CSV table of C-alpha atoms (C1' of nucleotides) in Angstrom, one decimal:
chain,number,residue,atom,x,y,z
A,1,UNK,CA,-107.9,58.4,105.3
A,2,UNK,CA,-106.9,58.5,108.9
A,3,UNK,CA,-106.9,61.7,110.7
A,4,UNK,CA,-104.5,61.0,113.6
A,5,UNK,CA,-105.4,62.9,116.7
A,6,UNK,CA,-101.7,63.3,117.7
A,7,UNK,CA,-100.0,66.1,116.0
A,8,UNK,CA,-96.3,67.0,115.8
A,9,UNK,CA,-95.5,70.4,116.9
A,10,UNK,CA,-92.4,72.2,115.8
A,11,UNK,CA,-90.0,74.7,117.2
A,12,UNK,CA,-87.8,75.7,114.3
A,13,UNK,CA,-87.6,79.0,112.7
A,14,UNK,CA,-89.1,79.4,109.2
A,15,UNK,CA,-86.7,79.9,106.3
A,16,UNK,CA,-86.3,83.3,104.5
A,17,UNK,CA,-87.2,81.3,101.4
A,18,UNK,CA,-84.9,80.7,98.4
A,19,UNK,CA,-81.6,79.1,98.5
A,20,UNK,CA,-80.9,79.6,102.2
A,21,UNK,CA,-82.1,77.7,105.2
A,22,UNK,CA,-82.6,78.5,108.8
A,23,UNK,CA,-80.2,76.9,111.3
A,24,UNK,CA,-80.6,75.6,114.8
A,25,UNK,CA,-80.4,78.5,117.2
A,26,UNK,CA,-77.0,80.2,117.4
A,27,UNK,CA,-75.7,78.6,114.3
A,28,UNK,CA,-74.8,80.3,111.0
A,29,UNK,CA,-77.0,79.8,108.0
A,30,UNK,CA,-75.6,77.6,105.2
A,31,UNK,CA,-75.2,78.9,101.7
A,32,UNK,CA,-76.4,76.5,99.0
A,33,UNK,CA,-75.5,76.2,95.4
A,34,UNK,CA,-78.9,75.7,93.9
A,35,UNK,CA,-82.5,75.9,95.1
A,36,UNK,CA,-84.3,72.7,96.2
A,37,UNK,CA,-86.3,72.9,93.0
A,38,UNK,CA,-83.2,73.0,90.8
A,39,UNK,CA,-81.6,70.1,92.6
A,40,UNK,CA,-84.8,68.2,92.4
A,41,UNK,CA,-85.1,68.8,88.6
A,42,UNK,CA,-81.5,67.6,88.3
A,43,UNK,CA,-82.4,64.4,90.2
A,44,UNK,CA,-85.4,63.8,88.0
A,45,UNK,CA,-83.3,64.2,84.9
A,46,UNK,CA,-80.7,61.8,86.1
A,47,UNK,CA,-83.3,59.2,86.8
A,48,UNK,CA,-85.4,59.8,83.7
A,49,UNK,CA,-88.4,60.9,85.8
A,50,UNK,CA,-90.9,63.6,85.1
A,51,UNK,CA,-91.7,66.8,86.6
A,52,UNK,CA,-95.4,66.5,87.3
A,53,UNK,CA,-97.8,69.1,88.7
A,54,UNK,CA,-98.1,67.0,91.9
A,55,UNK,CA,-94.3,66.9,92.4
A,56,UNK,CA,-94.1,70.6,92.0
A,57,UNK,CA,-96.9,71.3,94.4
A,58,UNK,CA,-95.3,69.2,97.1
A,59,UNK,CA,-91.8,70.5,96.6
A,60,UNK,CA,-93.2,74.1,96.8
A,61,UNK,CA,-95.2,73.3,99.9
A,62,UNK,CA,-92.5,71.4,101.8
A,63,UNK,CA,-89.9,74.0,101.2
A,64,UNK,CA,-92.1,77.1,101.8
A,65,UNK,CA,-91.1,76.9,105.5
A,66,UNK,CA,-88.8,75.0,107.7
A,67,UNK,CA,-90.8,72.5,109.9
A,68,UNK,CA,-90.9,68.9,110.9
A,69,UNK,CA,-93.9,67.1,109.5
A,70,UNK,CA,-95.4,63.7,108.6
A,71,UNK,CA,-97.3,62.5,105.6
A,72,UNK,CA,-100.7,63.1,107.3
A,73,UNK,CA,-99.9,66.7,108.3
A,74,UNK,CA,-98.7,67.5,104.7
A,75,UNK,CA,-101.9,66.0,103.3
A,76,UNK,CA,-104.1,68.0,105.5
A,77,UNK,CA,-102.3,71.2,104.7
A,78,UNK,CA,-102.8,70.7,101.0
A,79,UNK,CA,-106.0,71.3,99.1
A,80,UNK,CA,-108.8,68.7,99.6
A,81,UNK,CA,-109.8,66.1,97.1
A,82,UNK,CA,-111.3,67.8,94.1
A,83,UNK,CA,-109.7,71.2,94.7
A,84,UNK,CA,-106.8,72.5,92.5
A,85,UNK,CA,-103.5,71.5,93.9
A,86,UNK,CA,-104.7,68.4,95.6
A,87,UNK,CA,-102.3,65.4,95.7
A,88,UNK,CA,-103.5,61.9,96.6
A,89,UNK,CA,-102.2,60.0,99.6
A,90,UNK,CA,-100.2,57.4,97.7
A,91,UNK,CA,-98.6,60.1,95.6
A,92,UNK,CA,-97.6,62.0,98.7
A,93,UNK,CA,-96.0,58.9,100.1
A,94,UNK,CA,-94.3,58.1,96.9
A,95,UNK,CA,-93.1,61.7,96.4
A,96,UNK,CA,-91.7,62.0,100.0
A,97,UNK,CA,-89.5,59.0,99.3
A,98,UNK,CA,-88.2,60.6,96.2
A,99,UNK,CA,-87.4,63.8,98.1
A,100,UNK,CA,-85.4,61.7,100.5
A,101,UNK,CA,-83.7,59.9,97.7
A,102,UNK,CA,-82.8,63.2,96.1
A,103,UNK,CA,-81.2,64.4,99.2
A,104,UNK,CA,-83.8,67.1,99.9
A,105,UNK,CA,-85.4,65.6,103.0
A,106,UNK,CA,-84.3,63.6,105.9
A,107,UNK,CA,-86.6,61.0,107.4
A,108,UNK,CA,-86.8,59.4,110.8
A,109,UNK,CA,-89.3,57.5,112.8
A,110,UNK,CA,-91.1,58.9,115.9
A,111,UNK,CA,-94.0,57.4,117.7
A,112,UNK,CA,-94.5,54.9,114.9
A,113,UNK,CA,-94.7,57.2,112.0
A,114,UNK,CA,-92.2,58.7,109.6
A,115,UNK,CA,-91.2,62.3,110.3
A,116,UNK,CA,-89.6,64.5,107.7
A,117,UNK,CA,-87.4,67.6,107.8
A,118,UNK,CA,-85.2,69.7,105.4
A,119,UNK,CA,-81.9,68.1,104.6
A,120,UNK,CA,-80.7,69.9,101.5
A,121,UNK,CA,-78.6,72.9,102.5
A,122,UNK,CA,-79.5,72.4,106.2
A,123,UNK,CA,-76.9,71.8,108.8
A,124,UNK,CA,-76.7,68.4,110.5
A,125,UNK,CA,-78.3,68.4,113.8
A,126,UNK,CA,-80.1,66.3,116.4
A,127,UNK,CA,-83.2,66.7,118.5
A,128,UNK,CA,-84.8,67.1,121.9
A,129,UNK,CA,-88.3,65.6,121.8
A,130,UNK,CA,-90.9,66.7,124.4
A,131,UNK,CA,-93.1,63.7,125.0
A,132,UNK,CA,-95.7,66.1,126.5
A,133,UNK,CA,-96.3,68.6,123.7
A,134,UNK,CA,-94.5,66.6,120.9
A,135,UNK,CA,-92.3,69.4,120.0
A,136,UNK,CA,-88.9,68.8,118.4
A,137,UNK,CA,-86.1,71.1,119.3
A,138,UNK,CA,-83.0,71.1,117.2
A,139,UNK,CA,-79.4,71.3,118.6
A,140,UNK,CA,-76.0,70.8,117.2
A,141,UNK,CA,-73.1,69.0,118.8
A,142,UNK,CA,-69.6,68.7,117.3
A,143,UNK,CA,-68.6,66.5,120.1
A,144,UNK,CA,-71.4,64.1,119.3
A,145,UNK,CA,-69.8,63.7,115.8
A,146,UNK,CA,-66.5,63.0,117.4
A,147,UNK,CA,-68.0,60.3,119.5
A,148,UNK,CA,-69.7,58.8,116.5
A,149,UNK,CA,-66.3,58.6,114.6
A,150,UNK,CA,-64.4,57.2,117.5
A,151,UNK,CA,-66.9,54.5,118.3
A,152,UNK,CA,-67.3,53.6,114.7
A,153,UNK,CA,-63.6,53.4,114.2
A,154,UNK,CA,-63.2,51.1,117.3
A,155,UNK,CA,-65.7,48.8,115.8
A,156,UNK,CA,-64.3,49.1,112.2
A,157,UNK,CA,-67.9,50.3,111.3
A,158,UNK,CA,-68.6,52.4,108.3
A,159,UNK,CA,-70.8,55.2,109.2
A,160,UNK,CA,-73.7,56.3,107.0
A,161,UNK,CA,-75.7,58.4,109.4
A,162,UNK,CA,-77.0,58.5,113.0
A,163,UNK,CA,-80.1,59.4,115.0
A,164,UNK,CA,-79.8,61.0,118.4
A,165,UNK,CA,-83.0,61.8,120.2
A,166,UNK,CA,-83.2,63.1,123.7
A,167,UNK,CA,-86.6,62.5,125.2
A,168,UNK,CA,-88.1,64.3,128.1
A,169,UNK,CA,-90.1,67.4,129.0
A,170,UNK,CA,-89.3,70.7,127.4
A,171,UNK,CA,-88.9,74.1,129.2
A,172,UNK,CA,-92.4,75.3,128.5
A,173,UNK,CA,-94.1,72.2,129.7
A,174,UNK,CA,-92.0,72.2,132.9
A,175,UNK,CA,-93.2,75.7,133.5
A,176,UNK,CA,-96.8,74.7,132.8
A,177,UNK,CA,-96.5,71.8,135.1
A,178,UNK,CA,-95.3,73.9,138.0
A,179,UNK,CA,-98.0,76.4,137.5
A,180,UNK,CA,-100.6,73.6,137.8
A,181,UNK,CA,-99.0,72.3,141.0
A,182,UNK,CA,-99.3,75.8,142.4
A,183,UNK,CA,-102.9,76.0,141.3
A,184,UNK,CA,-103.7,72.9,143.3
A,185,UNK,CA,-102.2,74.3,146.5
B,1,UNK,CA,-100.5,36.8,111.7
B,2,UNK,CA,-97.7,38.5,109.7
B,3,UNK,CA,-94.4,36.7,109.3
B,4,UNK,CA,-92.1,39.5,108.4
B,5,UNK,CA,-89.3,38.4,106.0
B,6,UNK,CA,-86.8,40.9,107.6
B,7,UNK,CA,-85.3,39.4,110.7
B,8,UNK,CA,-83.2,41.2,113.3
B,9,UNK,CA,-79.9,39.7,114.0
B,10,UNK,CA,-77.8,40.2,117.1
B,11,UNK,CA,-74.3,40.4,118.3
B,12,UNK,CA,-74.6,40.4,122.0
B,13,UNK,CA,-73.3,37.7,124.3
B,14,UNK,CA,-75.7,35.4,126.1
B,15,UNK,CA,-76.0,35.8,129.8
B,16,UNK,CA,-74.8,33.3,132.3
B,17,UNK,CA,-78.3,33.1,133.5
B,18,UNK,CA,-79.6,34.0,136.9
B,19,UNK,CA,-79.0,37.5,138.5
B,20,UNK,CA,-76.1,38.5,136.3
B,21,UNK,CA,-76.3,39.9,132.8
B,22,UNK,CA,-73.7,40.2,130.0
B,23,UNK,CA,-72.4,43.7,129.3
B,24,UNK,CA,-71.2,45.4,126.1
B,25,UNK,CA,-67.7,44.3,125.3
B,26,UNK,CA,-65.0,45.4,127.6
B,27,UNK,CA,-67.4,46.4,130.3
B,28,UNK,CA,-67.9,44.9,133.7
B,29,UNK,CA,-70.9,42.8,134.5
B,30,UNK,CA,-73.5,44.3,136.8
B,31,UNK,CA,-74.6,42.6,140.0
B,32,UNK,CA,-78.3,42.6,140.4
B,33,UNK,CA,-80.2,42.3,143.8
B,34,UNK,CA,-83.0,40.0,142.4
B,35,UNK,CA,-83.6,37.8,139.4
B,36,UNK,CA,-85.9,39.2,136.7
B,37,UNK,CA,-88.6,36.7,137.9
B,38,UNK,CA,-88.5,38.0,141.4
B,39,UNK,CA,-88.6,41.6,140.2
B,40,UNK,CA,-91.6,40.9,138.0
B,41,UNK,CA,-93.5,39.1,140.8
B,42,UNK,CA,-92.9,42.1,142.9
B,43,UNK,CA,-94.2,44.3,140.1
B,44,UNK,CA,-97.3,42.1,139.8
B,45,UNK,CA,-98.0,42.3,143.5
B,46,UNK,CA,-97.7,45.9,143.6
B,47,UNK,CA,-100.2,46.3,140.8
B,48,UNK,CA,-102.6,43.7,142.0
B,49,UNK,CA,-101.9,41.7,138.8
B,50,UNK,CA,-101.7,37.9,138.5
B,51,UNK,CA,-98.8,35.5,137.7
B,52,UNK,CA,-100.2,33.5,134.8
B,53,UNK,CA,-98.7,30.6,132.8
B,54,UNK,CA,-98.3,32.8,129.8
B,55,UNK,CA,-96.3,35.5,131.7
B,56,UNK,CA,-94.1,33.0,133.2
B,57,UNK,CA,-93.4,31.4,129.7
B,58,UNK,CA,-92.6,34.7,128.2
B,59,UNK,CA,-90.4,35.9,131.1
B,60,UNK,CA,-88.6,32.6,131.1
B,61,UNK,CA,-87.9,32.8,127.3
B,62,UNK,CA,-87.0,36.4,127.1
B,63,UNK,CA,-84.4,36.1,129.9
B,64,UNK,CA,-83.0,32.8,128.9
B,65,UNK,CA,-80.5,34.6,126.7
B,66,UNK,CA,-79.4,38.2,125.9
B,67,UNK,CA,-80.6,39.3,122.6
B,68,UNK,CA,-82.6,42.0,120.7
B,69,UNK,CA,-85.9,40.9,119.5
B,70,UNK,CA,-89.3,42.0,118.2
B,71,UNK,CA,-92.7,40.7,119.0
B,72,UNK,CA,-92.7,38.6,115.8
B,73,UNK,CA,-89.5,36.9,116.5
B,74,UNK,CA,-90.6,36.1,120.0
B,75,UNK,CA,-93.8,34.5,118.7
B,76,UNK,CA,-92.0,32.5,116.2
B,77,UNK,CA,-89.6,31.1,118.9
B,78,UNK,CA,-92.4,30.1,121.1
B,79,UNK,CA,-94.6,26.8,120.6
B,80,UNK,CA,-97.2,27.2,117.9
B,81,UNK,CA,-100.9,27.4,118.4
B,82,UNK,CA,-102.2,24.3,120.1
B,83,UNK,CA,-98.9,23.2,121.6
B,84,UNK,CA,-98.1,23.6,125.2
B,85,UNK,CA,-96.4,26.8,126.1
B,86,UNK,CA,-98.0,28.7,123.3
B,87,UNK,CA,-99.0,32.3,123.9
B,88,UNK,CA,-101.3,34.3,121.6
B,89,UNK,CA,-100.2,37.3,119.7
B,90,UNK,CA,-102.2,39.8,121.7
B,91,UNK,CA,-101.0,38.4,124.9
B,92,UNK,CA,-97.3,38.7,123.7
B,93,UNK,CA,-97.9,42.4,122.9
B,94,UNK,CA,-99.6,43.0,126.2
B,95,UNK,CA,-97.0,41.2,128.3
B,96,UNK,CA,-94.0,42.9,126.5
B,97,UNK,CA,-95.6,46.2,127.6
B,98,UNK,CA,-95.7,45.0,131.1
B,99,UNK,CA,-92.1,44.0,131.0
B,100,UNK,CA,-91.2,47.5,129.9
B,101,UNK,CA,-93.4,48.9,132.6
B,102,UNK,CA,-91.8,46.7,135.2
B,103,UNK,CA,-88.3,47.9,134.2
B,104,UNK,CA,-87.3,44.5,132.8
B,105,UNK,CA,-87.1,45.4,129.2
B,106,UNK,CA,-86.3,48.5,127.2
B,107,UNK,CA,-88.1,49.3,123.9
B,108,UNK,CA,-87.2,51.2,120.8
B,109,UNK,CA,-88.3,51.6,117.3
B,110,UNK,CA,-86.3,50.3,114.3
B,111,UNK,CA,-87.3,50.0,110.7
B,112,UNK,CA,-91.0,50.6,111.8
B,113,UNK,CA,-91.3,48.0,114.4
B,114,UNK,CA,-90.7,47.8,118.2
B,115,UNK,CA,-87.4,46.2,119.3
B,116,UNK,CA,-86.9,45.0,122.8
B,117,UNK,CA,-83.8,44.3,124.8
B,118,UNK,CA,-82.8,43.6,128.5
B,119,UNK,CA,-83.0,46.5,130.7
B,120,UNK,CA,-83.1,45.2,134.3
B,121,UNK,CA,-79.6,44.9,135.7
B,122,UNK,CA,-78.1,45.6,132.3
B,123,UNK,CA,-76.0,48.7,131.8
B,124,UNK,CA,-77.1,51.7,129.8
B,125,UNK,CA,-75.7,51.6,126.3
B,126,UNK,CA,-76.3,52.6,122.6
B,127,UNK,CA,-76.1,50.9,119.3
B,128,UNK,CA,-74.4,50.6,116.0
B,129,UNK,CA,-76.9,49.3,113.5
B,130,UNK,CA,-75.7,47.6,110.3
B,131,UNK,CA,-78.3,48.3,107.6
B,132,UNK,CA,-77.1,45.4,105.6
B,133,UNK,CA,-77.2,42.5,108.0
B,134,UNK,CA,-79.5,44.2,110.5
B,135,UNK,CA,-77.2,43.5,113.3
B,136,UNK,CA,-77.3,45.6,116.5
B,137,UNK,CA,-73.9,46.1,118.1
B,138,UNK,CA,-73.8,47.6,121.5
B,139,UNK,CA,-71.3,50.2,122.8
B,140,UNK,CA,-71.2,52.5,125.9
B,141,UNK,CA,-70.1,56.1,126.1
B,142,UNK,CA,-69.9,58.2,129.2
B,143,UNK,CA,-69.1,61.1,127.0
B,144,UNK,CA,-72.5,60.8,125.3
B,145,UNK,CA,-74.2,61.0,128.6
B,146,UNK,CA,-72.3,64.2,129.4
B,147,UNK,CA,-73.4,65.8,126.0
B,148,UNK,CA,-77.0,64.7,126.8
B,149,UNK,CA,-76.8,66.5,130.2
B,150,UNK,CA,-75.2,69.6,128.8
B,151,UNK,CA,-77.5,70.1,125.9
B,152,UNK,CA,-80.6,69.5,128.1
B,153,UNK,CA,-79.4,71.9,130.7
B,154,UNK,CA,-78.8,74.6,128.0
B,155,UNK,CA,-82.5,74.1,126.9
B,156,UNK,CA,-83.8,73.7,130.5
B,157,UNK,CA,-85.0,70.3,129.3
B,158,UNK,CA,-86.0,67.6,131.8
B,159,UNK,CA,-84.3,64.4,130.4
B,160,UNK,CA,-86.2,61.1,130.7
B,161,UNK,CA,-84.2,59.0,128.2
B,162,UNK,CA,-82.3,59.1,124.9
B,163,UNK,CA,-81.8,56.9,121.8
B,164,UNK,CA,-78.6,57.1,119.9
B,165,UNK,CA,-78.2,54.8,116.9
B,166,UNK,CA,-75.3,54.9,114.5
B,167,UNK,CA,-76.3,53.5,111.1
B,168,UNK,CA,-73.9,52.1,108.5
B,169,UNK,CA,-72.1,48.8,107.6
B,170,UNK,CA,-70.5,46.6,110.1
B,171,UNK,CA,-67.0,45.1,110.0
B,172,UNK,CA,-68.2,41.7,108.8
B,173,UNK,CA,-70.3,43.1,106.0
B,174,UNK,CA,-67.4,45.3,104.9
B,175,UNK,CA,-65.2,42.3,104.7
B,176,UNK,CA,-67.8,40.4,102.7
B,177,UNK,CA,-68.2,43.4,100.3
B,178,UNK,CA,-64.5,43.5,99.7
B,179,UNK,CA,-64.4,39.8,99.0
B,180,UNK,CA,-67.2,40.2,96.5
B,181,UNK,CA,-65.3,43.0,94.8
B,182,UNK,CA,-62.2,40.8,94.4
B,183,UNK,CA,-64.3,37.9,93.1
B,184,UNK,CA,-65.5,40.1,90.3
B,185,UNK,CA,-62.0,41.1,89.3
C,1,DA,C1',-117.1,34.4,143.8
C,2,DT,C1',-114.5,37.9,142.2
C,3,DC,C1',-111.7,40.2,139.2
C,4,DG,C1',-107.8,40.0,136.3
C,5,DT,C1',-106.4,37.2,132.0
C,6,DT,C1',-106.7,35.0,127.8
C,7,DG,C1',-107.7,34.0,122.9
C,8,DC,C1',-110.2,35.1,119.1
C,9,DA,C1',-111.6,38.0,115.5
C,10,DA,C1',-111.8,42.2,114.1
C,11,DA,C1',-110.4,47.0,114.2
C,12,DC,C1',-106.8,50.1,114.1
C,13,DG,C1',-103.3,53.7,111.9
C,14,DT,C1',-99.7,54.0,108.7
C,15,DT,C1',-97.9,52.7,104.5
C,16,DT,C1',-97.8,50.2,100.2
C,17,DT,C1',-99.5,48.0,96.0
C,18,DG,C1',-102.1,46.5,91.6
C,19,DC,C1',-104.2,48.4,88.1
C,20,DA,C1',-106.7,51.2,84.8
C,21,DT,C1',-106.4,56.0,83.3
C,22,DA,C1',-104.1,60.5,82.6
C,23,DA,C1',-100.3,63.1,81.3
C,24,DG,C1',-95.2,64.6,80.4
C,25,DG,C1',-91.6,64.5,77.1
D,1,DC,C1',-96.5,57.6,70.9
D,2,DC,C1',-94.3,55.8,74.5
D,3,DT,C1',-93.5,55.7,79.1
D,4,DT,C1',-93.9,57.3,83.6
D,5,DA,C1',-97.2,59.2,87.0
D,6,DT,C1',-101.5,59.3,89.1
D,7,DG,C1',-105.8,58.0,91.7
D,8,DC,C1',-108.6,54.7,93.5
D,9,DA,C1',-109.5,50.9,96.1
D,10,DA,C1',-107.7,47.4,98.4
D,11,DA,C1',-104.0,45.1,100.7
D,12,DA,C1',-100.3,44.9,103.8
D,13,DC,C1',-98.1,45.7,108.1
D,14,DG,C1',-97.4,46.0,113.0
D,15,DT,C1',-100.2,46.6,116.8
D,16,DT,C1',-104.4,47.2,119.7
D,17,DT,C1',-109.1,46.3,121.2
D,18,DG,C1',-113.9,44.4,122.5
D,19,DC,C1',-115.7,40.7,124.3
D,20,DA,C1',-117.0,36.1,126.0
D,21,DA,C1',-114.7,32.3,128.2
D,22,DC,C1',-111.3,31.1,131.5
D,23,DG,C1',-108.5,30.9,135.7
D,24,DA,C1',-105.9,32.7,139.8
D,25,DT,C1',-106.5,34.2,144.4
DNA sequence: ATCGTTGCAAACGTTTTGCATAAGG
DNA sequence: CCTTATGCAAAACGTTTGCAACGAT
């Protein structure tokens, strides 16, 4: 096991639970036809896979709140080895891949590791990333999608997805910085 | 050593050499005050670092053409161990970091590894990434920068940089796909 | 002579794999 | 009962580091 010192913080609202998800600030929630569980079971069916305890534990945990996380965080939040509800590291990795496959989670790379977030029933969005406190802040831009389509059309490119991350320093950290400056004076 | 099977292809023009760089299609070249070498020597001076053979070899190689590359590709392109002009793996990694520090190269993550491209004297741009042939295609969008500023202002976020990658299938691979479909009929 | 630089080997952190065992349908 | 899923340990992968030897200024 490797307990990485660097944690990924989050600035998204937690979901109300059930078949509804929180949306980036100022945006309407999205109604979803089925719960993530129902959708996952459908996916397992269609692939001839089985609905094990471990998969249930992970699905339950991952969708119990809306946050960005990596494999290591997820593992630390779950029961330790030996305890009930524990899931081994390889199984966590394997299952996260299945969730992505099933359309439940989105995955992207940040600082060298894979970060996951809700996809199913959650509106498309992009991120501001504070390199100081490692917070991810969500935002939405229709204009960005327009650019995406236009550029792709110009290059006769078939779009599957995109990733837009603005890196810098968030409002909180800027305030903190200024305070520190004042303290030094 | 790890010789990764997956290579990163490229669809950028090669530079004319010297103090001028190729720009994404349709865009004007950018005049630069000094050559990358001159700038790097200045950087070394300012940091009290030394201009070794290895650094010269790497700088020369990296700026001899305009392309995207990762550490492994660079190492494979250079002379093997024992031969003149060889640079060890750790030194390649160390030196690439210095190039980034010196403002000569930009670095971003793709498929789990670090990809480098020319920065010095080269216009800001973003990428279309073909997940089939792994080609990176450059494009430029002023509008995107406007969105970046607007979103950041709204969140009182201090921008340092951004990364925008559109993933999908490039024009060539689409053609290839259609041909294969026809062949099957 | 001094201090930065290199190469080696070995560590690192994250993710994946082979394989024997356990468990879902 | 048949197959898929799991846990363990170990490998794989890209990258970094400690250190003794080397080399630039």
